[in-house]
Amino acid sequence: MVPRLHKRGTSFKEACRYVLHDQGKDTTDRVLWTGTQNLGDLKPKDAWRAMLDTWKDRTRLKREAGVDLRGRDNTAPVLHLTLAWALDEKPDEKHMRETALAALKALKLDEHQALIAAHSDKDHLHVHLIVNTVHPETGRTAALKHSKLELSKWAEAYEREHGIKCEQRIENNAERERNRQQKTEKQKLTPEHVLGMAPAPKPVRDRSPSRDRAIARKDVVNRMKRLRAELDHRHMVERDVNYSRHRRERRALLSDTRSVASGALEYMETRFRPRWRDLYNAQREEAVRVDRASDNLLERAVFVFCNSERLGNGKPLSFRQKLNLIRSPSRLGKAVASLHQRERNILSGEQKRVTGQLMDRVWAEHDRKKTTLMATQRNEIATQRAAQRTVSQERVSYLEARTQLRMEREGAVPPRQAPSAPARETDLEYVARIRAEMAVHAERNVPKRARFVEEPQRAPSAPVAPSAPMPARPAFDRAVEPPAPEPLQPPAAPQLSRSEQIKRDMEAWRKRNPGRDYGREM
């Protein structure tokens, strides 16, 4: 078994085209069989599209998986690996496929997207593997620093398993292992030395203390992140308490204004009640008098001539109009009923106008108080946030974090552990957990903080019914009822796998663009 790692490439399309076709041609005579890994139901000829999409979405995948976005960008994501058997070895397709997957697992690439193709254009059988070094779920780039050594050790184990012995490979691997053990036995700079918990060791040649210092510094930085997360969580609780108090103050102001508005409406009803009583009594007596005059022509004539302007809506009736009312008792009754309705409408309009003016004054005072209250609350929020920033700057420092780690390692204080945390939770795990809880809390509560208490629309009083003895109460109470709950949304459709979604997108694109290539290769 001869494994070989080729130089990293940048074009998935060209790499896949090379292994799926004859060299420099569009034919496939040298290809014995093809296969894919972690690409779903995609055909081998479309594997490069999924790999390219995964590489382009690496930043989004990292963000969704909560992976740190810092670090060197992966500009050469294509890994080309070949596995060649000896001239006298004739493995079948199943054995070649299993061996290729075992090689991927040895390099810790078994979860990555890969295209596998077996060739027969040489005297010996060999397999090509095109692997995407970007993980399809986390967006991380595979760690391939010691990939040649790991691949050589795997090849030695493969040969030992199948009764093959390569003296040169065994000797090379043994030499590499001895060098590694010698380097491990040398004295190293531990985190305790960096934190001042132990005297610095004497310098040793061929030793790299920078890595140990970096590890110790990373521990201190992680503790600083934990301290920051703890303070942010406590500050979030303090802000929630402050926001709750502000909401109670705004609701109390609105409740007081509603009480004042309700009292103003009752006052206006009481003020106009005698006028409505007098109007209805006068209209009732007048209606009785007109009804009694239905058999007396002279009384009808006296009534019509005395109330000519009232019956004509402020304009005297003509002689013909008077004569028609005097002759017909029914017409006179209808004219009197219309007159009474106009009088009630006039009084109702006056009540609405006076009530509206009073309500405008009530709500104008509410707006003034609300503006003052909101300004005060904004000042309180700004003051609280400034104080919290000061606390964070004072308590989250490199020296504080380093001191805490030193005391914990010396046994002076117990390890920092949250009450509800799982056993042996690290600082970074705590930060990830508490940040996730804070994100859920913010998503659930921030929209409520930003939305102030809804206030009713100040509409004029409701119209007065002609037959009612008193004007109807304005629809204020109905305006301030809480809104109806929103209807439940239908359940979301099941999310397709990445391969299924890519396959659907390619089919839709081909239908819209017949005869053209899909996507944009590197």
Short mmCIF file of C-alpha atoms in Angstrom, two decimals:
data_model
loop_
_atom_site.label_atom_id
_atom_site.label_comp_id
_atom_site.label_asym_id
_atom_site.label_seq_id
_atom_site.Cartn_x
_atom_site.Cartn_y
_atom_site.Cartn_z
CA MET A 1 0.00 0.00 0.00
CA VAL A 2 1.46 3.34 -1.08
CA PRO A 3 -0.54 6.36 0.15
CA ARG A 4 0.24 9.79 -1.20
CA LEU A 5 -0.98 13.26 -0.21
CA HIS A 6 -0.92 15.74 -3.07
CA LYS A 7 -0.64 19.50 -2.83
CA ARG A 8 -3.80 21.21 -1.60
CA GLY A 9 -5.89 22.71 -4.41
CA THR A 10 -8.44 25.49 -4.88
CA SER A 11 -10.89 24.15 -7.52
CA PHE A 12 -13.31 21.38 -6.63
CA LYS A 13 -14.62 21.26 -10.18
CA GLU A 14 -11.25 20.67 -11.82
CA ALA A 15 -10.18 18.12 -9.20
CA CYS A 16 -13.41 16.12 -9.56
CA ARG A 17 -13.24 16.37 -13.35
CA TYR A 18 -9.70 14.94 -13.31
CA VAL A 19 -10.63 11.83 -11.31
CA LEU A 20 -13.96 11.21 -13.09
CA HIS A 21 -12.59 11.34 -16.67
CA ASP A 22 -9.62 10.26 -18.70
CA GLN A 23 -6.70 12.63 -18.50
CA GLY A 24 -7.35 15.59 -20.82
CA LYS A 25 -10.50 13.99 -22.32
CA ASP A 26 -14.23 13.74 -21.68
CA THR A 27 -14.23 9.93 -21.78
CA THR A 28 -14.29 7.68 -18.71
CA ASP A 29 -12.42 4.59 -19.90
CA ARG A 30 -9.95 4.49 -17.01
CA VAL A 31 -12.62 4.86 -14.28
CA LEU A 32 -13.53 1.49 -12.76
CA TRP A 33 -16.09 2.73 -10.25
CA THR A 34 -17.00 5.90 -8.30
CA GLY A 35 -18.57 6.69 -4.95
CA THR A 36 -19.28 9.52 -2.53
CA GLN A 37 -19.06 10.05 1.22
CA ASN A 38 -21.33 12.40 3.27
CA LEU A 39 -22.95 13.76 0.10
CA GLY A 40 -26.37 12.16 0.41
CA ASP A 41 -27.96 11.07 -2.84
CA LEU A 42 -25.88 13.35 -5.07
CA LYS A 43 -24.36 11.82 -8.15
CA PRO A 44 -20.54 11.80 -8.28
CA LYS A 45 -20.53 14.29 -11.18
CA ASP A 46 -22.36 16.83 -8.98
CA ALA A 47 -20.21 16.29 -5.88
CA TRP A 48 -18.07 19.35 -6.57
CA ARG A 49 -21.11 21.63 -6.36
CA ALA A 50 -21.98 20.54 -2.80
CA MET A 51 -18.33 20.81 -1.74
CA LEU A 52 -18.06 24.30 -3.21
CA ASP A 53 -21.27 25.42 -1.47
CA THR A 54 -20.01 24.06 1.86
CA TRP A 55 -16.72 25.94 1.46
CA LYS A 56 -18.54 29.19 0.56
CA ASP A 57 -20.85 28.83 3.59
CA ARG A 58 -18.03 28.08 6.04
CA THR A 59 -18.48 31.36 7.94
CA ARG A 60 -22.24 30.88 8.31
CA LEU A 61 -21.78 27.27 9.41
CA LYS A 62 -19.26 28.35 12.06
CA ARG A 63 -21.62 31.03 13.34
CA GLU A 64 -24.57 28.62 13.55
CA ALA A 65 -22.43 26.00 15.31
CA GLY A 66 -21.00 28.53 17.77
CA VAL A 67 -17.43 28.13 16.49
CA ASP A 68 -14.90 30.93 16.93
CA LEU A 69 -14.56 32.87 13.66
CA ARG A 70 -10.97 33.87 14.31
CA GLY A 71 -8.02 32.16 12.66
CA ARG A 72 -6.52 31.77 9.22
CA ASP A 73 -9.02 31.46 6.39
CA ASN A 74 -9.11 28.27 4.34
CA THR A 75 -8.21 29.36 0.79
CA ALA A 76 -7.13 25.89 -0.45
CA PRO A 77 -9.96 23.56 0.62
CA VAL A 78 -9.33 20.71 -1.89
CA LEU A 79 -7.42 17.69 -0.54
CA HIS A 80 -6.28 15.10 -3.10
CA LEU A 81 -5.26 11.68 -1.76
CA THR A 82 -4.28 8.54 -3.69
CA LEU A 83 -3.96 4.94 -2.49
CA ALA A 84 -1.98 2.54 -4.73
CA TRP A 85 -1.63 -1.24 -4.44
CA ALA A 86 1.30 -3.34 -5.60
CA LEU A 87 1.46 -4.84 -9.09
CA ASP A 88 0.63 -8.32 -7.89
CA GLU A 89 -2.34 -7.17 -5.75
CA LYS A 90 -5.80 -7.26 -7.33
CA PRO A 91 -8.30 -6.03 -4.70
CA ASP A 92 -12.00 -5.99 -5.53
CA GLU A 93 -14.26 -2.95 -5.40
CA LYS A 94 -15.52 -3.66 -1.89
CA HIS A 95 -12.00 -3.94 -0.46
CA MET A 96 -10.84 -0.78 -2.24
CA ARG A 97 -13.84 1.17 -0.99
CA GLU A 98 -13.37 0.00 2.60
CA THR A 99 -9.67 0.84 2.46
CA ALA A 100 -10.41 4.34 1.17
CA LEU A 101 -12.87 4.97 4.01
CA ALA A 102 -10.36 3.62 6.53
CA ALA A 103 -7.75 6.08 5.22
CA LEU A 104 -10.21 8.94 5.64
CA LYS A 105 -10.91 7.81 9.20
CA ALA A 106 -7.19 7.67 9.97
CA LEU A 107 -6.91 11.33 8.91
CA LYS A 108 -10.08 12.19 10.90
CA LEU A 109 -11.85 13.10 7.67
CA ASP A 110 -14.60 10.47 7.88
CA GLU A 111 -17.24 13.18 8.55
CA HIS A 112 -16.13 15.34 5.60
CA GLN A 113 -17.48 15.33 2.06
CA ALA A 114 -15.45 13.14 -0.29
CA LEU A 115 -15.49 11.78 -3.84
CA ILE A 116 -13.87 8.35 -4.46
CA ALA A 117 -12.84 7.05 -7.90
CA ALA A 118 -10.85 3.94 -8.82
CA HIS A 119 -8.57 4.03 -11.91
CA SER A 120 -7.07 1.29 -14.06
CA ASP A 121 -4.87 3.34 -16.40
CA LYS A 122 -1.68 2.22 -14.61
CA ASP A 123 -0.15 -1.18 -14.16
CA HIS A 124 -1.25 -1.08 -10.52
CA LEU A 125 -4.76 -0.41 -9.21
CA HIS A 126 -5.20 2.86 -7.33
CA VAL A 127 -7.93 5.00 -5.84
CA HIS A 128 -8.27 8.79 -5.93
CA LEU A 129 -10.01 10.67 -3.11
CA ILE A 130 -11.10 14.31 -3.42
CA VAL A 131 -11.92 15.54 0.09
CA ASN A 132 -13.41 18.85 1.26
CA THR A 133 -11.31 19.99 4.23
CA VAL A 134 -14.26 22.11 5.50
CA HIS A 135 -16.61 20.23 7.83
CA PRO A 136 -20.17 20.31 6.38
CA GLU A 137 -21.81 21.00 9.77
CA THR A 138 -19.37 23.06 11.85
CA GLY A 139 -17.49 24.85 9.05
CA ARG A 140 -14.16 24.01 10.71
CA THR A 141 -11.09 23.22 8.64
CA ALA A 142 -9.64 19.79 9.30
CA ALA A 143 -6.39 19.68 11.30
CA LEU A 144 -3.88 18.16 8.86
CA LYS A 145 -0.62 19.22 10.47
CA HIS A 146 0.68 15.63 10.97
CA SER A 147 -1.38 14.03 8.20
CA LYS A 148 1.60 12.44 6.41
CA LEU A 149 2.80 10.77 9.60
CA GLU A 150 -0.70 9.52 10.49
CA LEU A 151 -1.20 8.22 6.95
CA SER A 152 2.15 6.42 7.02
CA LYS A 153 1.32 4.78 10.36
CA TRP A 154 -2.05 3.69 8.99
CA ALA A 155 -0.38 2.21 5.89
CA GLU A 156 2.03 0.26 8.13
CA ALA A 157 -0.90 -1.15 10.12
CA TYR A 158 -2.69 -2.05 6.87
CA GLU A 159 0.34 -3.93 5.56
CA ARG A 160 0.83 -5.72 8.86
CA GLU A 161 -2.81 -6.80 8.80
CA HIS A 162 -2.52 -8.18 5.25
CA GLY A 163 0.86 -9.85 5.69
CA ILE A 164 2.86 -7.25 3.80
CA LYS A 165 6.13 -5.92 5.17
CA CYS A 166 7.81 -2.69 4.04
CA GLU A 167 11.13 -2.36 5.90
CA GLN A 168 11.70 1.25 4.90
CA ARG A 169 8.30 2.42 6.16
CA ILE A 170 8.72 0.58 9.46
CA GLU A 171 12.15 2.12 9.97
CA ASN A 172 10.95 5.63 9.13
CA ASN A 173 7.95 5.41 11.47
CA ALA A 174 10.11 4.08 14.31
CA GLU A 175 12.56 6.96 13.87
CA ARG A 176 9.71 9.49 13.97
CA GLU A 177 8.32 7.90 17.12
CA ARG A 178 11.73 8.04 18.87
CA ASN A 179 12.07 11.73 18.01
CA ARG A 180 8.63 12.41 19.41
CA GLN A 181 9.37 10.61 22.69
CA GLN A 182 12.66 12.45 23.13
CA LYS A 183 10.91 15.77 22.61
CA THR A 184 8.23 14.83 25.14
CA GLU A 185 10.79 13.85 27.78
CA LYS A 186 12.38 17.27 27.69
CA GLN A 187 11.42 19.67 30.40
CA LYS A 188 8.51 21.91 29.41
CA LEU A 189 7.24 25.18 30.74
CA THR A 190 3.94 24.43 32.49
CA PRO A 191 1.07 26.86 33.14
CA GLU A 192 2.09 26.95 36.82
CA HIS A 193 5.40 28.53 35.87
CA VAL A 194 3.66 31.19 33.79
CA LEU A 195 1.24 32.02 36.63
CA GLY A 196 4.10 32.40 39.10
CA MET A 197 3.19 29.29 41.11
CA ALA A 198 6.59 27.65 40.53
CA PRO A 199 10.10 28.92 39.80
CA ALA A 200 10.96 29.22 36.15
CA PRO A 201 12.97 26.22 34.89
CA LYS A 202 16.40 26.46 33.43
CA PRO A 203 16.44 27.00 29.69
CA VAL A 204 16.77 23.82 27.65
CA ARG A 205 17.91 23.77 24.07
CA ASP A 206 15.37 22.83 21.40
CA ARG A 207 12.50 23.66 23.73
CA SER A 208 9.50 25.84 22.75
CA PRO A 209 8.09 27.56 25.83
CA SER A 210 6.01 29.92 23.72
CA ARG A 211 3.34 27.25 23.23
CA ASP A 212 3.08 26.62 26.97
CA ARG A 213 2.86 30.32 27.65
CA ALA A 214 0.14 30.58 25.04
CA ILE A 215 -1.81 27.77 26.72
CA ALA A 216 -1.52 29.44 30.12
CA ARG A 217 -2.53 32.76 28.66
CA LYS A 218 -5.50 31.11 26.97
CA ASP A 219 -6.64 29.75 30.36
CA VAL A 220 -6.50 33.24 31.81
CA VAL A 221 -8.40 34.67 28.83
CA ASN A 222 -11.06 31.99 29.20
CA ARG A 223 -11.44 32.89 32.88
CA MET A 224 -11.82 36.56 31.88
CA LYS A 225 -14.59 35.52 29.48
CA ARG A 226 -16.28 33.65 32.33
CA LEU A 227 -16.08 36.67 34.64
CA ARG A 228 -17.51 38.85 31.89
CA ALA A 229 -20.36 36.38 31.28
CA GLU A 230 -21.15 36.22 35.02
CA LEU A 231 -21.29 40.01 35.25
CA ASP A 232 -23.38 40.28 32.08
CA HIS A 233 -25.86 37.76 33.49
CA ARG A 234 -26.12 39.65 36.77
CA HIS A 235 -26.49 42.97 34.94
CA MET A 236 -29.21 41.45 32.78
CA VAL A 237 -31.17 40.54 35.92
CA GLU A 238 -30.68 44.07 37.28
CA ARG A 239 -31.91 45.57 34.01
CA ASP A 240 -34.95 43.29 34.06
CA VAL A 241 -35.83 44.52 37.54
CA ASN A 242 -35.46 48.11 36.37
CA TYR A 243 -37.56 47.49 33.25
CA SER A 244 -40.29 45.84 35.33
CA ARG A 245 -40.45 48.86 37.61
CA HIS A 246 -40.64 51.17 34.59
CA ARG A 247 -43.48 49.14 33.13
CA ARG A 248 -45.38 49.36 36.42
CA GLU A 249 -44.90 53.15 36.48
CA ARG A 250 -46.18 53.53 32.91
CA ARG A 251 -49.16 51.29 33.59
CA ALA A 252 -49.95 53.20 36.78
CA LEU A 253 -49.88 56.47 34.83
CA LEU A 254 -52.18 55.04 32.18
CA SER A 255 -54.52 53.64 34.85
CA ASP A 256 -54.69 57.05 36.58
CA THR A 257 -55.48 58.75 33.27
CA ARG A 258 -58.22 56.24 32.54
CA SER A 259 -59.74 56.89 35.96
CA VAL A 260 -59.67 60.65 35.33
CA ALA A 261 -61.18 60.16 31.87
CA SER A 262 -63.95 57.96 33.29
CA GLY A 263 -64.70 60.59 35.94
CA ALA A 264 -64.80 63.29 33.25
CA LEU A 265 -67.32 61.26 31.25
CA GLU A 266 -69.53 60.79 34.31
CA TYR A 267 -69.29 64.52 35.04
CA MET A 268 -70.42 65.41 31.51
CA GLU A 269 -73.32 62.97 31.73
CA THR A 270 -74.41 64.50 35.04
CA ARG A 271 -74.05 68.00 33.62
CA PHE A 272 -76.25 67.32 30.56
CA ARG A 273 -78.79 65.09 32.30
CA PRO A 274 -81.18 67.98 33.31
CA ARG A 275 -81.15 69.37 29.78
CA TRP A 276 -81.98 65.98 28.31
CA ARG A 277 -84.79 65.55 30.85
CA ASP A 278 -86.29 68.94 30.03
CA LEU A 279 -85.97 68.32 26.29
CA TYR A 280 -87.70 64.93 26.44
CA ASN A 281 -90.51 66.30 28.67
CA ALA A 282 -91.12 69.25 26.34
CA GLN A 283 -91.12 67.03 23.25
CA ARG A 284 -93.47 64.55 24.93
CA GLU A 285 -95.98 67.30 25.80
CA GLU A 286 -95.72 68.76 22.29
CA ALA A 287 -96.33 65.35 20.70
CA VAL A 288 -99.43 64.84 22.87
CA ARG A 289 -100.78 68.27 21.89
CA VAL A 290 -100.28 67.60 18.17
CA ASP A 291 -101.96 64.21 18.51
CA ARG A 292 -105.02 65.80 20.19
CA ALA A 293 -105.24 68.43 17.41
CA SER A 294 -105.64 65.77 14.73
CA ASP A 295 -109.48 66.39 14.78
CA ASN A 296 -109.34 70.17 15.18
CA LEU A 297 -108.34 72.11 12.07
CA LEU A 298 -108.10 75.42 13.97
CA GLU A 299 -105.65 74.08 16.58
CA ARG A 300 -103.47 72.60 13.81
CA ALA A 301 -103.40 75.93 12.03
CA VAL A 302 -102.44 77.79 15.23
CA PHE A 303 -99.61 75.27 15.91
CA VAL A 304 -98.27 75.44 12.36
CA PHE A 305 -98.26 79.26 12.22
CA CYS A 306 -96.67 79.55 15.71
CA ASN A 307 -93.88 77.01 14.95
CA SER A 308 -93.28 77.84 11.31
CA GLU A 309 -89.51 78.44 11.70
CA ARG A 310 -89.02 75.36 13.90
CA LEU A 311 -90.82 73.11 11.41
CA GLY A 312 -88.84 74.63 8.54
CA ASN A 313 -85.46 74.04 10.29
CA GLY A 314 -84.80 77.76 10.92
CA LYS A 315 -86.53 79.01 7.73
CA PRO A 316 -90.24 80.00 7.72
CA LEU A 317 -92.56 77.67 5.85
CA SER A 318 -94.24 78.84 2.65
CA PHE A 319 -98.01 79.25 2.51
CA ARG A 320 -98.42 76.05 0.47
CA GLN A 321 -96.26 74.07 2.98
CA LYS A 322 -98.32 75.43 5.89
CA LEU A 323 -101.56 74.56 4.10
CA ASN A 324 -100.42 70.98 3.44
CA LEU A 325 -99.48 70.47 7.14
CA ILE A 326 -102.80 71.96 8.32
CA ARG A 327 -104.83 69.77 5.95
CA SER A 328 -103.01 66.49 6.75
CA PRO A 329 -102.62 65.43 10.43
CA SER A 330 -100.22 62.60 9.39
CA ARG A 331 -97.86 65.00 7.59
CA LEU A 332 -97.92 67.29 10.61
CA GLY A 333 -97.06 64.32 12.89
CA LYS A 334 -94.10 63.35 10.69
CA ALA A 335 -92.88 66.97 10.59
CA VAL A 336 -93.04 67.21 14.41
CA ALA A 337 -91.16 63.88 14.80
CA SER A 338 -88.43 65.13 12.43
CA LEU A 339 -88.28 68.40 14.42
CA HIS A 340 -87.80 66.48 17.69
CA GLN A 341 -85.05 64.35 16.15
CA ARG A 342 -83.18 67.48 14.99
CA GLU A 343 -83.38 68.99 18.47
CA ARG A 344 -82.01 65.80 20.05
CA ASN A 345 -79.19 65.70 17.50
CA ILE A 346 -78.28 69.31 18.27
CA LEU A 347 -78.07 68.62 22.01
CA SER A 348 -76.13 65.39 21.39
CA GLY A 349 -73.63 67.23 19.17
CA GLU A 350 -73.12 69.89 21.81
CA GLN A 351 -72.49 67.21 24.45
CA LYS A 352 -69.98 65.48 22.17
CA ARG A 353 -68.14 68.71 21.47
CA VAL A 354 -67.86 69.70 25.14
CA THR A 355 -66.92 66.14 26.14
CA GLY A 356 -64.26 65.97 23.40
CA GLN A 357 -62.70 69.23 24.58
CA LEU A 358 -62.56 67.93 28.14
CA MET A 359 -61.06 64.59 27.05
CA ASP A 360 -58.45 66.41 24.95
CA ARG A 361 -57.33 68.28 28.04
CA VAL A 362 -57.19 65.05 30.05
CA TRP A 363 -55.04 63.23 27.46
CA ALA A 364 -52.88 66.26 26.81
CA GLU A 365 -52.00 66.22 30.51
CA HIS A 366 -51.35 62.48 30.21
CA ASP A 367 -48.98 63.05 27.28
CA ARG A 368 -47.09 65.69 29.26
CA LYS A 369 -46.71 63.37 32.25
CA LYS A 370 -45.74 60.47 30.02
CA THR A 371 -43.04 62.53 28.28
CA THR A 372 -41.59 63.52 31.65
CA LEU A 373 -41.75 59.94 32.91
CA MET A 374 -40.08 58.54 29.81
CA ALA A 375 -37.26 61.07 30.03
CA THR A 376 -36.71 60.14 33.66
CA GLN A 377 -36.69 56.43 32.84
CA ARG A 378 -34.24 56.91 29.98
CA ASN A 379 -31.91 58.77 32.31
CA GLU A 380 -32.18 55.94 34.85
CA ILE A 381 -31.37 53.35 32.17
CA ALA A 382 -28.37 55.34 30.94
CA THR A 383 -27.10 55.78 34.50
CA GLN A 384 -27.52 52.08 35.24
CA ARG A 385 -25.68 51.01 32.09
CA ALA A 386 -22.82 53.42 32.77
CA ALA A 387 -22.48 52.01 36.28
CA GLN A 388 -22.53 48.45 34.93
CA ARG A 389 -19.82 49.26 32.39
CA THR A 390 -17.67 50.70 35.15
CA VAL A 391 -18.14 47.55 37.26
CA SER A 392 -17.22 45.34 34.31
CA GLN A 393 -14.07 47.32 33.59
CA GLU A 394 -12.98 47.19 37.22
CA ARG A 395 -13.72 43.52 37.95
CA VAL A 396 -12.82 41.86 34.64
CA SER A 397 -9.04 42.15 34.35
CA TYR A 398 -6.16 39.92 33.41
CA LEU A 399 -4.67 40.19 36.89
CA GLU A 400 -7.94 39.21 38.60
CA ALA A 401 -8.41 36.18 36.34
CA ARG A 402 -4.80 35.05 36.79
CA THR A 403 -5.07 35.41 40.58
CA GLN A 404 -8.22 33.31 40.68
CA LEU A 405 -6.61 30.52 38.65
CA ARG A 406 -3.52 30.55 40.87
CA MET A 407 -5.57 30.32 44.06
CA GLU A 408 -7.67 27.49 42.66
CA ARG A 409 -4.58 25.49 41.65
CA GLU A 410 -2.98 26.09 45.04
CA GLY A 411 -6.15 24.87 46.77
CA ALA A 412 -6.77 28.18 48.56
CA VAL A 413 -10.26 28.44 47.07
CA PRO A 414 -12.51 25.77 45.54
CA PRO A 415 -12.79 25.67 41.74
CA ARG A 416 -15.26 28.16 40.34
CA GLN A 417 -18.46 26.25 39.67
CA ALA A 418 -21.97 27.54 39.01
CA PRO A 419 -24.75 26.09 41.25
CA SER A 420 -26.71 24.51 38.38
CA ALA A 421 -23.70 23.65 36.21
CA PRO A 422 -22.85 20.09 35.13
CA ALA A 423 -19.88 18.37 36.68
CA ARG A 424 -16.40 19.52 35.60
CA GLU A 425 -17.72 22.34 33.44
CA THR A 426 -14.93 24.40 31.89
CA ASP A 427 -14.90 28.18 31.64
CA LEU A 428 -15.66 28.13 27.92
CA GLU A 429 -18.52 25.65 28.40
CA TYR A 430 -19.97 27.89 31.09
CA VAL A 431 -19.67 30.93 28.82
CA ALA A 432 -21.40 29.10 25.95
CA ARG A 433 -24.21 27.88 28.21
CA ILE A 434 -24.87 31.20 29.94
CA ARG A 435 -24.70 33.14 26.65
CA ALA A 436 -27.25 30.77 25.12
CA GLU A 437 -29.58 31.26 28.10
CA MET A 438 -29.18 35.03 27.83
CA ALA A 439 -29.92 34.93 24.10
CA VAL A 440 -33.14 32.98 24.70
CA HIS A 441 -34.13 35.37 27.49
CA ALA A 442 -33.43 38.41 25.32
CA GLU A 443 -35.39 37.00 22.38
CA ARG A 444 -38.36 36.38 24.67
CA ASN A 445 -38.33 39.68 26.59
CA VAL A 446 -36.64 42.44 24.60
CA PRO A 447 -39.63 43.00 22.27
CA LYS A 448 -41.82 43.45 25.36
CA ARG A 449 -39.44 46.07 26.75
CA ALA A 450 -39.41 48.03 23.51
CA ARG A 451 -43.22 48.02 23.23
CA PHE A 452 -44.80 50.58 25.53
CA VAL A 453 -48.25 50.20 27.03
CA GLU A 454 -50.87 50.62 24.36
CA GLU A 455 -53.12 53.60 24.86
CA PRO A 456 -56.71 53.88 23.59
CA GLN A 457 -57.63 56.13 20.72
CA ARG A 458 -59.40 59.25 22.00
CA ALA A 459 -62.53 59.05 19.88
CA PRO A 460 -65.64 61.28 20.29
CA SER A 461 -68.66 60.03 22.14
CA ALA A 462 -70.91 57.46 20.58
CA PRO A 463 -74.04 58.82 18.78
CA VAL A 464 -77.16 59.22 20.89
CA ALA A 465 -80.10 57.03 20.00
CA PRO A 466 -83.25 59.05 19.17
CA SER A 467 -85.48 56.95 21.38
CA ALA A 468 -83.11 56.75 24.35
CA PRO A 469 -83.95 59.00 27.31
CA MET A 470 -80.22 59.61 28.01
CA PRO A 471 -77.16 59.83 25.69
CA ALA A 472 -75.13 56.62 25.35
CA ARG A 473 -71.87 56.38 27.22
CA PRO A 474 -68.80 56.86 24.95
CA ALA A 475 -67.13 53.65 23.88
CA PHE A 476 -64.03 54.35 25.99
CA ASP A 477 -64.09 51.13 27.94
CA ARG A 478 -64.33 49.08 24.77
CA ALA A 479 -61.39 50.95 23.24
CA VAL A 480 -59.04 50.01 26.06
CA GLU A 481 -59.78 46.28 26.09
CA PRO A 482 -56.65 44.17 25.53
CA PRO A 483 -56.18 42.99 21.94
CA ALA A 484 -57.22 39.51 21.01
CA PRO A 485 -54.43 36.93 21.04
CA GLU A 486 -52.76 36.28 17.74
CA PRO A 487 -53.77 33.06 15.97
CA LEU A 488 -51.39 30.15 16.26
CA GLN A 489 -49.05 29.76 13.32
CA PRO A 490 -49.18 26.46 11.40
CA PRO A 491 -46.32 24.08 12.15
CA ALA A 492 -43.25 24.64 9.99
CA ALA A 493 -42.56 22.22 7.20
CA PRO A 494 -39.83 19.64 7.93
CA GLN A 495 -36.43 20.94 6.97
CA LEU A 496 -34.72 19.15 4.14
CA SER A 497 -31.21 17.82 4.42
CA ARG A 498 -28.44 19.79 2.80
CA SER A 499 -28.00 17.32 -0.03
CA GLU A 500 -31.75 17.28 -0.80
CA GLN A 501 -31.88 21.08 -0.83
CA ILE A 502 -28.84 21.31 -3.14
CA LYS A 503 -30.38 18.74 -5.45
CA ARG A 504 -33.66 20.67 -5.67
CA ASP A 505 -31.86 23.94 -6.30
CA MET A 506 -29.83 22.42 -9.14
CA GLU A 507 -32.94 20.94 -10.79
CA ALA A 508 -34.80 24.24 -10.56
CA TRP A 509 -31.82 26.14 -11.99
CA ARG A 510 -31.44 23.75 -14.93
CA LYS A 511 -35.13 24.18 -15.80
CA ARG A 512 -34.74 27.96 -15.85
CA ASN A 513 -31.43 27.88 -17.77
CA PRO A 514 -31.42 25.00 -20.29
CA GLY A 515 -28.07 24.28 -21.86
CA ARG A 516 -26.03 26.21 -19.28
CA ASP A 517 -23.72 25.06 -16.49
CA TYR A 518 -24.91 25.38 -12.92
CA GLY A 519 -23.20 27.56 -10.31
CA ARG A 520 -19.95 29.40 -10.39
CA GLU A 521 -16.84 27.33 -9.87
CA MET A 522 -13.59 28.63 -8.43
#
